[in-house]
Coordinates of N, CA and C and ligand atoms in Angstrom, one line a residue:
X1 N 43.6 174.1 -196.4 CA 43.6 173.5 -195.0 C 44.9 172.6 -194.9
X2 N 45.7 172.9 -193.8 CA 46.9 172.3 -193.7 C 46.5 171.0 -192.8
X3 N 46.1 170.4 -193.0 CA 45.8 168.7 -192.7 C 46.4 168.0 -192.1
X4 N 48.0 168.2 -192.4 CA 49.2 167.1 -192.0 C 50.4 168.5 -191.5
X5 N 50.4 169.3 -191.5 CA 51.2 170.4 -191.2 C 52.1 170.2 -192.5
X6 N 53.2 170.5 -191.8 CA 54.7 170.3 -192.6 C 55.3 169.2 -192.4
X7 N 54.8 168.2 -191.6 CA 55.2 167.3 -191.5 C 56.0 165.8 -192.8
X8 N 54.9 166.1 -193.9 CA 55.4 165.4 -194.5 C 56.8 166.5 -195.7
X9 N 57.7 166.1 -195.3 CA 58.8 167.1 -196.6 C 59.6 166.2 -197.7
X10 N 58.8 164.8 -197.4 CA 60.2 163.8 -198.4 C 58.9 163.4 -199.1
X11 N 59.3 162.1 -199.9 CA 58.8 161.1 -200.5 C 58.9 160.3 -199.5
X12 N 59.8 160.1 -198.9 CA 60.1 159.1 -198.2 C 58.5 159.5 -197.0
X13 N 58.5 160.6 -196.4 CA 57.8 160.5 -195.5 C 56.4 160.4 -195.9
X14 N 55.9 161.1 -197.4 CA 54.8 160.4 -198.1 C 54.3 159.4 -197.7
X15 N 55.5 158.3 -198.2 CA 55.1 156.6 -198.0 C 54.9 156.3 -197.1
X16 N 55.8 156.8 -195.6 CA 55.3 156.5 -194.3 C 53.9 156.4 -194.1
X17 N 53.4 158.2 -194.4 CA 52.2 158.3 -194.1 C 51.1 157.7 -194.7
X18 N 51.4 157.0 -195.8 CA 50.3 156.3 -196.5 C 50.7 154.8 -196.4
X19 N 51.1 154.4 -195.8 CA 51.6 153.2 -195.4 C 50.3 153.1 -194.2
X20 N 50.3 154.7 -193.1 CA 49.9 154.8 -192.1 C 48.3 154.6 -192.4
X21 N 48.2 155.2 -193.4 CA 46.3 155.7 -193.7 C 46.2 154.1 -194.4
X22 N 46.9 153.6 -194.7 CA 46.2 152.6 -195.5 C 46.2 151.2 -194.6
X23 N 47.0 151.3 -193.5 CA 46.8 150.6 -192.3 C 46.3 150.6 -191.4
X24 N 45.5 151.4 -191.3 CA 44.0 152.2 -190.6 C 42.7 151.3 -191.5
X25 N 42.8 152.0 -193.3 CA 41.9 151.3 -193.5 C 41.5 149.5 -193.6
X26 N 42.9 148.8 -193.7 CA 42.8 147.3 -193.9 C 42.1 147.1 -192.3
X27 N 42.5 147.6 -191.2 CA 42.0 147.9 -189.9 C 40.9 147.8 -189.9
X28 N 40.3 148.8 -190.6 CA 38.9 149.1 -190.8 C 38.3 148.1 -191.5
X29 N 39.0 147.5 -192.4 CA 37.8 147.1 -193.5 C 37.8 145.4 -192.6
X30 N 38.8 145.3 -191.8 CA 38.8 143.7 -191.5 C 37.2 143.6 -190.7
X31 N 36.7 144.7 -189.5 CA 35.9 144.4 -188.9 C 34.5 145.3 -189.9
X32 N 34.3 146.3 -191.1 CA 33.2 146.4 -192.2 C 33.0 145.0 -192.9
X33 N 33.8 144.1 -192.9 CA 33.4 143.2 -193.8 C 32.5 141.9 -192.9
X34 N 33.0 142.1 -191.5 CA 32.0 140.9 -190.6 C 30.6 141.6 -190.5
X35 N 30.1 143.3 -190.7 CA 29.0 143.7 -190.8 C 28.6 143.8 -192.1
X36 N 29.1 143.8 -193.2 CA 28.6 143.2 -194.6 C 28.0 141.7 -194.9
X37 N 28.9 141.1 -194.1 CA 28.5 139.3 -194.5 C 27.5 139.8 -193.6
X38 N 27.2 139.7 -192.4 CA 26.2 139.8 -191.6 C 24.7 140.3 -193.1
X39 N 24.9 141.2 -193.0 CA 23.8 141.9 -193.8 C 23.6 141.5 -194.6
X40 N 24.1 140.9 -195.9 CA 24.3 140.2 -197.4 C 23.2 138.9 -196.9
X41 N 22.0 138.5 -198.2 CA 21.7 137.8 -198.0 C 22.1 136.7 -198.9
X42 N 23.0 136.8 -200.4 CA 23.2 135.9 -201.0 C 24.1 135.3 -200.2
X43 N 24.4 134.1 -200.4 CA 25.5 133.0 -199.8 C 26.6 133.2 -200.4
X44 N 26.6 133.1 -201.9 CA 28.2 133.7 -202.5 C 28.6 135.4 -201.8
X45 N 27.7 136.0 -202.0 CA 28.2 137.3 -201.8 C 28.6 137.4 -199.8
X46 N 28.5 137.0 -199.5 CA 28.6 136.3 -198.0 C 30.2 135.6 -197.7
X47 N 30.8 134.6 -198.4 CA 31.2 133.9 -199.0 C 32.2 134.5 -199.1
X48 N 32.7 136.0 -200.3 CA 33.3 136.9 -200.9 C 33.4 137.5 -199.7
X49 N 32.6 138.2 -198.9 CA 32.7 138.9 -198.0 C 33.8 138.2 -196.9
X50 N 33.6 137.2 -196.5 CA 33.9 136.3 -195.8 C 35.6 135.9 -196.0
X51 N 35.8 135.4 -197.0 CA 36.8 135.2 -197.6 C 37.9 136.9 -197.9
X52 N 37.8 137.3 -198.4 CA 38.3 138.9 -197.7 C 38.6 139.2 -197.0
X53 N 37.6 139.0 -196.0 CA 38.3 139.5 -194.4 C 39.4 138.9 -194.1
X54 N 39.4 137.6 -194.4 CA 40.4 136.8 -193.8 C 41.9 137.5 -194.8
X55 N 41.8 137.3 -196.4 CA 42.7 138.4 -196.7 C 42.8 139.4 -196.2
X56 N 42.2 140.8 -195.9 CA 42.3 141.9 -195.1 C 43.8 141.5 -193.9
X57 N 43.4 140.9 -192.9 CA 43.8 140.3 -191.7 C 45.5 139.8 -192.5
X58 N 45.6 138.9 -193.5 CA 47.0 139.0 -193.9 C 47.1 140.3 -194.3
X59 N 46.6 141.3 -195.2 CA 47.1 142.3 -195.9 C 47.4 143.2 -195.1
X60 N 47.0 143.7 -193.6 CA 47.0 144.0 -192.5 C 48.9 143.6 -192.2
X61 N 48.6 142.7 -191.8 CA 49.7 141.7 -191.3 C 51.2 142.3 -192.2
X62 N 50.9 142.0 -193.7 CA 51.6 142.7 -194.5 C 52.1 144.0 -194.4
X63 N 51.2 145.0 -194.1 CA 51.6 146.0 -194.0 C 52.8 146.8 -192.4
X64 N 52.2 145.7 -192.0 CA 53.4 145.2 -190.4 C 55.0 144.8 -191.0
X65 N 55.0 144.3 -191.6 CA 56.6 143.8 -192.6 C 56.8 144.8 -193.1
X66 N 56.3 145.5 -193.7 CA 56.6 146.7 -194.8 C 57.4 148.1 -193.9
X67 N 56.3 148.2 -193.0 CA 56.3 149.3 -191.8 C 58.3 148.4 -190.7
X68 N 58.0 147.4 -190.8 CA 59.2 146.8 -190.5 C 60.8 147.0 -191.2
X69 N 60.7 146.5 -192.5 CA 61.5 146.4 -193.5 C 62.1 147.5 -193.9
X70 N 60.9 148.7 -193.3 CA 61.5 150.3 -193.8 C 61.8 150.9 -192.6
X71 N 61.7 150.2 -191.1 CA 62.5 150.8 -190.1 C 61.2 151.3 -189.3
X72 N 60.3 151.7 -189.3 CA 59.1 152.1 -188.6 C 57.9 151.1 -188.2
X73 N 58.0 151.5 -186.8 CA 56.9 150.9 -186.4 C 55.8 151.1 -187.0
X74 N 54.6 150.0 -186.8 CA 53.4 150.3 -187.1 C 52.4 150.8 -186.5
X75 N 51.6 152.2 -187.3 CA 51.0 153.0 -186.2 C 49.7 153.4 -187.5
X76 N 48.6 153.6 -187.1 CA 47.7 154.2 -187.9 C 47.8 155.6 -188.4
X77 N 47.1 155.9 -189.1 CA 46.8 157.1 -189.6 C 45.5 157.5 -189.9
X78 N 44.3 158.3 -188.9 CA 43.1 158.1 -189.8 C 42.9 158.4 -191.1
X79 N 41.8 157.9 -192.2 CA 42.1 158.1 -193.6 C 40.8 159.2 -193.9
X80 N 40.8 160.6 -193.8 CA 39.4 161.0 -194.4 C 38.9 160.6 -195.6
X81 N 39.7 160.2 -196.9 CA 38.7 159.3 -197.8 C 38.5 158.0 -197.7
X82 N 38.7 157.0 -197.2 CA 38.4 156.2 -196.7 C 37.2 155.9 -195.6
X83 N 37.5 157.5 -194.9 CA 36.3 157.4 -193.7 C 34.8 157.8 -195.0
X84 N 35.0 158.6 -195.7 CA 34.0 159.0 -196.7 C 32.9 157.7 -197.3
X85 N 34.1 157.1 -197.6 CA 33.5 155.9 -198.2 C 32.9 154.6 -197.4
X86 N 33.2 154.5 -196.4 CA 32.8 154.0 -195.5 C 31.0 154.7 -194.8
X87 N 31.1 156.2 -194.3 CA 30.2 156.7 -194.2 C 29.0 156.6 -195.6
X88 N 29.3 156.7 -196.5 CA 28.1 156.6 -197.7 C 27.9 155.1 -198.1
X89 N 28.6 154.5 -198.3 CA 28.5 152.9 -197.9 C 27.2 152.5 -197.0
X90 N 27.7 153.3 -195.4 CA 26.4 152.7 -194.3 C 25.2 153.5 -194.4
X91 N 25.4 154.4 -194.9 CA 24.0 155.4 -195.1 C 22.9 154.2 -196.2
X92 N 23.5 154.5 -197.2 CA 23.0 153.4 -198.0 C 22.6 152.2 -197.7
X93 N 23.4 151.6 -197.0 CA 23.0 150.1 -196.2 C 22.0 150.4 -195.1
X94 N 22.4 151.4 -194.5 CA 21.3 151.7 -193.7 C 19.3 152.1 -193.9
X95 N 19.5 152.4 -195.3 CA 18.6 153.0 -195.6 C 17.8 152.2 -196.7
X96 N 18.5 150.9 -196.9 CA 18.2 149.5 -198.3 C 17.6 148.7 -197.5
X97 N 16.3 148.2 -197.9 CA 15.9 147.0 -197.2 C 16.7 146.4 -197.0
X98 N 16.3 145.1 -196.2 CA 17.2 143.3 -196.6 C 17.1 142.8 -197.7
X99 N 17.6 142.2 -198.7 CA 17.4 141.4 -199.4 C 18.0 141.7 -200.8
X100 N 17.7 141.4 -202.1 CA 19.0 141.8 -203.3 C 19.2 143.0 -204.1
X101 N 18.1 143.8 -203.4 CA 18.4 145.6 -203.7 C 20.0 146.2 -202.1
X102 N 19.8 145.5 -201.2 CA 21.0 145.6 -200.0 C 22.3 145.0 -200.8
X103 N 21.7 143.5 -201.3 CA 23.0 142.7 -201.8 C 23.9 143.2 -202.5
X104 N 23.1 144.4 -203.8 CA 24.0 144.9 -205.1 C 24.2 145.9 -204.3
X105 N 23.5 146.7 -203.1 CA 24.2 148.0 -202.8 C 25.5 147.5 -202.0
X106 N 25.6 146.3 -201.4 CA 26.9 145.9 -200.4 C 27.8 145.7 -201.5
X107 N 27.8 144.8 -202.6 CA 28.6 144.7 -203.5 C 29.5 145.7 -204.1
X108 N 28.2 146.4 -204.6 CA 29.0 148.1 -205.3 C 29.9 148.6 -204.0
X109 N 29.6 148.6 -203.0 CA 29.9 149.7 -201.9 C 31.5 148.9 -201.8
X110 N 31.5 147.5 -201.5 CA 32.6 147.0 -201.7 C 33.6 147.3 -202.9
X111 N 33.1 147.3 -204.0 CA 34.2 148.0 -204.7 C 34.7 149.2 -205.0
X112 N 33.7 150.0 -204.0 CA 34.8 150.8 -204.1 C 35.6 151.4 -202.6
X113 N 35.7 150.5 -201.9 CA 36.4 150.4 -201.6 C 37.9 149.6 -201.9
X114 N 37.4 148.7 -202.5 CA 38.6 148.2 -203.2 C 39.0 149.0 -204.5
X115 N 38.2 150.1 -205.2 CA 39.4 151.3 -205.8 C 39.9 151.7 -205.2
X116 N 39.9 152.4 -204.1 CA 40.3 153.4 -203.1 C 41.6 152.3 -202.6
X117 N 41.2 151.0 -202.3 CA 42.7 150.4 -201.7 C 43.7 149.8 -203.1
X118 N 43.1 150.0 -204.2 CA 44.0 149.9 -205.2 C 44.7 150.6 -205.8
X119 N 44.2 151.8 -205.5 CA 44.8 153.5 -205.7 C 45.6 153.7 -204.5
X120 N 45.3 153.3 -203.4 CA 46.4 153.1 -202.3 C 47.6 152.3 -202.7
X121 N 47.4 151.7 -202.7 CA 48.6 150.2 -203.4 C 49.5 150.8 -204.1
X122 N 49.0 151.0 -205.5 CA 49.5 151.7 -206.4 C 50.4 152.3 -206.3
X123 N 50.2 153.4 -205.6 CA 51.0 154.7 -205.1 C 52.1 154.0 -203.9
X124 N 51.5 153.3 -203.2 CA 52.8 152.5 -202.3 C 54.0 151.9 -203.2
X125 N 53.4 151.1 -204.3 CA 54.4 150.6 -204.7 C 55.3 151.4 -205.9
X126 N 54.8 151.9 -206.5 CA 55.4 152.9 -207.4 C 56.9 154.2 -206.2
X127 N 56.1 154.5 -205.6 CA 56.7 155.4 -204.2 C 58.1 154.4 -203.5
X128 N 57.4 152.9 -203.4 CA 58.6 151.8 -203.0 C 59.9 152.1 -203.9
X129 N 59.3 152.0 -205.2 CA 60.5 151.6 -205.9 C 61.3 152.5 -206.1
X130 N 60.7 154.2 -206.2 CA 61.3 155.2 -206.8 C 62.4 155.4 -205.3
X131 N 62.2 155.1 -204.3 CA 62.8 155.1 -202.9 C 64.0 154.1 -203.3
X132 N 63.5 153.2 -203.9 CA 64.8 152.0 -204.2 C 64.2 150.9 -203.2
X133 N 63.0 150.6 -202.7 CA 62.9 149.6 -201.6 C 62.3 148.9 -202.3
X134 N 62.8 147.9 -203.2 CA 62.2 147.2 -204.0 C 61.2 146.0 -203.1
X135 N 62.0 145.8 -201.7 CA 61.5 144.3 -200.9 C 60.3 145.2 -200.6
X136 N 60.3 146.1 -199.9 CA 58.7 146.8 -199.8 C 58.0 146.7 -200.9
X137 N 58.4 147.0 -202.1 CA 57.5 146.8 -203.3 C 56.6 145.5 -203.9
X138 N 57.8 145.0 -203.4 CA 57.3 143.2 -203.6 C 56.4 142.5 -202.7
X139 N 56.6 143.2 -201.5 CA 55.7 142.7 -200.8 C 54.1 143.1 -200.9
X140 N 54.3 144.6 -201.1 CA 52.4 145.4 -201.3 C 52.1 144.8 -202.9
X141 N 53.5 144.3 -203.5 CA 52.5 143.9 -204.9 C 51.3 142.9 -204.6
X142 N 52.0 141.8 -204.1 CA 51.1 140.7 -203.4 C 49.8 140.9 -202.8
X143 N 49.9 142.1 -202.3 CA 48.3 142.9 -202.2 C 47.4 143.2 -203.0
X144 N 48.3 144.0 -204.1 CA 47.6 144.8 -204.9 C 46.9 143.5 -205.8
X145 N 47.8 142.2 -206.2 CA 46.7 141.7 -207.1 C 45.5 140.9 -206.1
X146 N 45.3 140.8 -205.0 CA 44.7 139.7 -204.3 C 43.8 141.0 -204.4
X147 N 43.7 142.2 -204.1 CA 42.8 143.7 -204.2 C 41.9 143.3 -205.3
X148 N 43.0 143.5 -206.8 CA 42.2 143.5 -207.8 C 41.5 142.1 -208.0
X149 N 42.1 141.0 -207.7 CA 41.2 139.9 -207.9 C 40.0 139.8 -207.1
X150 N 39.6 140.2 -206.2 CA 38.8 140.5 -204.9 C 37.8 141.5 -205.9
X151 N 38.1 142.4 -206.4 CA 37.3 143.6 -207.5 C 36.4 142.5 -208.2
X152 N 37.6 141.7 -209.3 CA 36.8 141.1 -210.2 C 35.6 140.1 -209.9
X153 N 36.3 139.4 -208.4 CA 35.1 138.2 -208.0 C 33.4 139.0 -207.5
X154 N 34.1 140.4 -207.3 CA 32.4 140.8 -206.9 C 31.4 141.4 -208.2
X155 N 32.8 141.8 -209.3 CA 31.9 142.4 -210.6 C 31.3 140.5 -210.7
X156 N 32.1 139.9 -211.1 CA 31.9 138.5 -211.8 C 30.3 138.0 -210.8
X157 N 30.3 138.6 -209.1 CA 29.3 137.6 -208.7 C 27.9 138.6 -208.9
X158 N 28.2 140.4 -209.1 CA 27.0 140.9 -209.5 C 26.4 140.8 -210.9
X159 N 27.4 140.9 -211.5 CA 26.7 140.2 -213.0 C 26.7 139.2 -213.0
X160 N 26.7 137.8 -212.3 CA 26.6 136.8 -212.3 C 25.0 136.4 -211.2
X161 N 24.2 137.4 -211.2 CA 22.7 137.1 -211.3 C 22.4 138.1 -209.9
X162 N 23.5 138.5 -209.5 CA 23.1 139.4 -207.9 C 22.1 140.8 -208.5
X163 N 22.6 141.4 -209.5 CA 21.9 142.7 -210.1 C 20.6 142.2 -210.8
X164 N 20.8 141.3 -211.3 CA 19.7 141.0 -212.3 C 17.7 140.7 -211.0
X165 N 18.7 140.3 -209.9 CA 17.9 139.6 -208.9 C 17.3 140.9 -208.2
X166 N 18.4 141.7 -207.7 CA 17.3 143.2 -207.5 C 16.9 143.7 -208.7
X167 N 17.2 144.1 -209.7 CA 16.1 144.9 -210.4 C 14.4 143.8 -210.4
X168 N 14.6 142.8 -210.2 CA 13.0 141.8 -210.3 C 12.5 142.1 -208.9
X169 N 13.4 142.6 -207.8 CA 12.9 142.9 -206.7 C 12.7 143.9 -206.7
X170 N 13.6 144.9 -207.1 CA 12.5 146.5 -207.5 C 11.6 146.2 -208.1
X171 N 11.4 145.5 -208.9 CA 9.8 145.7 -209.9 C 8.7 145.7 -209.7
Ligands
LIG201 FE1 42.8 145.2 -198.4

């Protein structure tokens, strides 16, 4: 299935386009994360969620410079894996009570979203450099670790008593 036609024929145009899809999903994730806090009943994990967004909203912002820096406006791209994960995310949420069996499913579902935008990243900045656009590089780096640190604060706050709390609520 030709998805994108012929349109993409460079590297260069690669990164465009994933510059595009991955500006779609910070898009996305800035307004999934005010319906996660919403949902979430722990206060840290609320908190995390909360705190995120507001990264999102610069990372977003970021990707406006980048799309600048390389000559192109800023324009979305829908992302079908991104929409995937988003869709099985709400199914799940949709289908979890309230309370810390929701909390660890919002958690998980959050990271992996944050593979999927670390695996984006990744490829942005590797793609920056081999182009030579080091200043674009520099700048999504700044992403990528605020991504990964964002990962770690949710493993750190689900093994930090979020999982342990639904499995006593399944029981
Ligand atoms: Fe992000």
């Amino acid at each position: 299935m030709a998805l994108f036609g012929t349109s993409i024929k460079s590297l260069d145009d690669l990164f465009v386009h994933t510059l595009r899809t991955t500006y779609y999903a910070e898009n996305q994730i800035v307004s999934a994360l005010a319906t996660m806090s919403d949902q979430a009943t722990s206060s840290e994990l609320k908190a995390a969620f909360d705190r995120h967004r507001a990264e999102s909203q610069t990372q977003a912002d970021r990707l406006e410079r980048v799309f600048a820096l390389h000559g192109h406006d800023p324009k979305e791209t829908t992302c079908p894996a991104f929409d995937g994960i988003e869709k099985a995310n709400d199914a799940v949420a949709s289908d979890t009570e309230s309370g810390p069996v929701l909390d660890a499913a919002l958690a998980g579902g959050a990271q992996l979203v944050e593979h999927y935008e670390i695996a984006q990243y990744g490829k942005l900045i590797a793609w920056a450099k081999a182009l030579g656009r080091e200043d674009c590089a520099s700048v999504l780096a700044e992403t990528l670790d605020e991504e990964k640190a964002t990962d770690e604060r949710l493993s750190a706050i689900a093994g930090g008593g979020l999982n342990q709390a639904a499995a006593q609520a399944g029981a």
